[in-house]
CSV table of C-alpha atoms in Angstrom, one decimal:
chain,number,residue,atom,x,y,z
A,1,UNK,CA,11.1,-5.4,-28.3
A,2,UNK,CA,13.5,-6.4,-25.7
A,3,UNK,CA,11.9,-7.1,-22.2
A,4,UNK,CA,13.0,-4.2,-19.9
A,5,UNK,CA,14.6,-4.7,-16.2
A,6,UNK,CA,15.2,-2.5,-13.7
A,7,UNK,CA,18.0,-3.4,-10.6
A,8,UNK,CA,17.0,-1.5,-7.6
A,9,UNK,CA,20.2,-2.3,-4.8
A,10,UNK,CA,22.2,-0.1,-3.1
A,11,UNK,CA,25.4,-2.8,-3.2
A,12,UNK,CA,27.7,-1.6,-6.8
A,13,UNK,CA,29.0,-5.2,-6.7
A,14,UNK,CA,25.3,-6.8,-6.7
A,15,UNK,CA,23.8,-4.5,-9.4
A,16,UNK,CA,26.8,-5.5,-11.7
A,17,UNK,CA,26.4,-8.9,-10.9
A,18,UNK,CA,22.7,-8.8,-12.0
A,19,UNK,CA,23.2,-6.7,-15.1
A,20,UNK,CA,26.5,-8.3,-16.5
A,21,UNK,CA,23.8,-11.9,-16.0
A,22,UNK,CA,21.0,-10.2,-17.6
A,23,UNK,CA,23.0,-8.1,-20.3
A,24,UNK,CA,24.3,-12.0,-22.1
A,25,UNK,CA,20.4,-12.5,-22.0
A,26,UNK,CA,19.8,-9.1,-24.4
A,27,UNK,CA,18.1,-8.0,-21.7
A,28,UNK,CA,17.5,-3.9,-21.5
A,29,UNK,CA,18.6,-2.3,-17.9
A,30,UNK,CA,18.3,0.1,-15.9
A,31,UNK,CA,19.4,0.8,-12.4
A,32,UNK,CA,18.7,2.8,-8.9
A,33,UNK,CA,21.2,2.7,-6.4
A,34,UNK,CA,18.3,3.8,-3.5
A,35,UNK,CA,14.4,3.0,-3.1
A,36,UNK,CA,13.1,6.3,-4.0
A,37,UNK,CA,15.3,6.3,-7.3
A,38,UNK,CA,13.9,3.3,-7.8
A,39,UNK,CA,10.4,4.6,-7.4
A,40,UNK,CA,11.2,7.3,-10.3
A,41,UNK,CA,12.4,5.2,-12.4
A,42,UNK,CA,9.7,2.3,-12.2
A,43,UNK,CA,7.6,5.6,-13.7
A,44,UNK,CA,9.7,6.8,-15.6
A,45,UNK,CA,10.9,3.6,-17.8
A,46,UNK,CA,8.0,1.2,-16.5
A,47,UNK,CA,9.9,-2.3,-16.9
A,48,UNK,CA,8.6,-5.3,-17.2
A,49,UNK,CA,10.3,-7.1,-14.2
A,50,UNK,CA,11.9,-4.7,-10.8
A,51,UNK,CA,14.3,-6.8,-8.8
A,52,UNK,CA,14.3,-5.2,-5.9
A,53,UNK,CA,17.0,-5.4,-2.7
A,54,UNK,CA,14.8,-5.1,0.7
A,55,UNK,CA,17.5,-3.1,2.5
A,56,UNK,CA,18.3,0.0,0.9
A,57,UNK,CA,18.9,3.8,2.0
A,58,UNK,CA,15.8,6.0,1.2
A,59,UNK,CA,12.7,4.0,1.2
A,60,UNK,CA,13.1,-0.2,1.9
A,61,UNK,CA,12.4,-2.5,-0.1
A,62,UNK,CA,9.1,-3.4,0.9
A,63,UNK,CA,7.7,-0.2,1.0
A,64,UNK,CA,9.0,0.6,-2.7
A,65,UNK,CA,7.6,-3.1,-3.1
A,66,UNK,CA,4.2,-1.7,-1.8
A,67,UNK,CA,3.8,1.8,-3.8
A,68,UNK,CA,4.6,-0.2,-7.2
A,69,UNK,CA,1.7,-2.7,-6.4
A,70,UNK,CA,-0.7,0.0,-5.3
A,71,UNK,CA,-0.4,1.5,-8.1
A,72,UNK,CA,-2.8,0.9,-11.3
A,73,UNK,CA,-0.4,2.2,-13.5
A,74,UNK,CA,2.5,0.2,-12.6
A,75,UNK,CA,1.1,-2.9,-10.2
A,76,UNK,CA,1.3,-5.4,-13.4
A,77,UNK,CA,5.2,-5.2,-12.6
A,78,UNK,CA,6.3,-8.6,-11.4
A,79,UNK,CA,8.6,-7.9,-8.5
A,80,UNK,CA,11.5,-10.4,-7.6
A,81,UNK,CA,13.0,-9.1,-3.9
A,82,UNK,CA,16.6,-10.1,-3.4
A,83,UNK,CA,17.8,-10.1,0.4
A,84,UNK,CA,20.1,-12.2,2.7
A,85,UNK,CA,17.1,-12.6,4.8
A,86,UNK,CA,16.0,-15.5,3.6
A,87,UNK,CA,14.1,-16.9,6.2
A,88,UNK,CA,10.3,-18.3,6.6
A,89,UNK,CA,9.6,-14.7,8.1
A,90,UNK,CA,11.4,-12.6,5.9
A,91,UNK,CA,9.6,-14.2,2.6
A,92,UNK,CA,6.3,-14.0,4.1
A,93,UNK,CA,6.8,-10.3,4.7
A,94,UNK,CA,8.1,-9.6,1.2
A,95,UNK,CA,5.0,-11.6,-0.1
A,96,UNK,CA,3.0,-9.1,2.0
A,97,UNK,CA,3.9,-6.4,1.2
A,98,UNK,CA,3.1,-7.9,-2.8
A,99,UNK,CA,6.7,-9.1,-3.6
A,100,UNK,CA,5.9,-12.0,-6.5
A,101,UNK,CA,9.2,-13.9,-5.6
A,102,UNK,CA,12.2,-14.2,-3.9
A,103,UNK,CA,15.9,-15.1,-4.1
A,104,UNK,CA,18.4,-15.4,-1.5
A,105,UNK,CA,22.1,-13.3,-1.6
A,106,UNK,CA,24.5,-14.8,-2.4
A,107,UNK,CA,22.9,-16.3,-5.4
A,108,UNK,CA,24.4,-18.0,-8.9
A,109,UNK,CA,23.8,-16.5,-12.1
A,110,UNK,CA,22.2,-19.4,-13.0
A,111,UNK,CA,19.4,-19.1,-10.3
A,112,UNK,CA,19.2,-15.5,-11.2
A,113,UNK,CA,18.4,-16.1,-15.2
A,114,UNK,CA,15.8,-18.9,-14.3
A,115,UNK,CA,14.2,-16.6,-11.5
A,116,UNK,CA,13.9,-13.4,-14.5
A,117,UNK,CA,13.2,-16.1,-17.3
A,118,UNK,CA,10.0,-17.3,-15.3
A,119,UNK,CA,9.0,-14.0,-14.0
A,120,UNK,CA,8.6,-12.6,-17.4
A,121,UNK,CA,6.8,-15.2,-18.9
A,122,UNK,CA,4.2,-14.7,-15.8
A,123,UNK,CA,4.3,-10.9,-16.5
């Protein structure tokens, strides 16, 4: 069964970055274009990995961050938080609010499959 993956960024050019990358891996996708589309579809199609853009229209990224790792139904999801913020601060934040990693925009699509690769053999 092919691992499922679900983009969560409000930036078209991002989210077809991410799923053209993850699509040559045989990934399955899904998207959200805000953080409470994002929410519904974390229940909806409970994926294995969310990567998740911090600043989005709706709810941020850190609080849709939070409400899937409050959750006993859905806090098993390894979240990877994408975000130009990319300083000491900004990680630590993400990691508070239960983010499980972190990768910088821009990023290569290299970096990207070896960031998904290693959070779903964790998850």
């Amino acid at each position: 069964m092919r691992k499922k993956i679900l983009i969560a960024d409000d930036e078209d050019s991002i989210r077809e970055l991410v799923r053209v990358t993850l699509e040559e891996e045989g990934y399955e996708i899904h998207e959200a274009l805000d953080g409470v589309e994002a929410l519904a579809k974390v229940e909806a199609v409970v994926p294995d990995l969310v990567i998740l853009d911090i600043l989005m229209p709706g709810k941020v990224g850190y609080i849709v961050c939070r409400e899937i790792k409050s959750s006993e139904e859905t806090k098993h999801i390894h979240v990877l938080c994408l975000s130009s913020r990319s300083n000491v601060g900004a990680i630590e934040t993400m990691k508070m609010f239960g983010a499980d990693d972190f990768l910088a925009k821009p990023f290569e699509p290299r970096s990207l499959r070896e960031k998904v690769k290693q959070a779903l053999r964790r998850a």
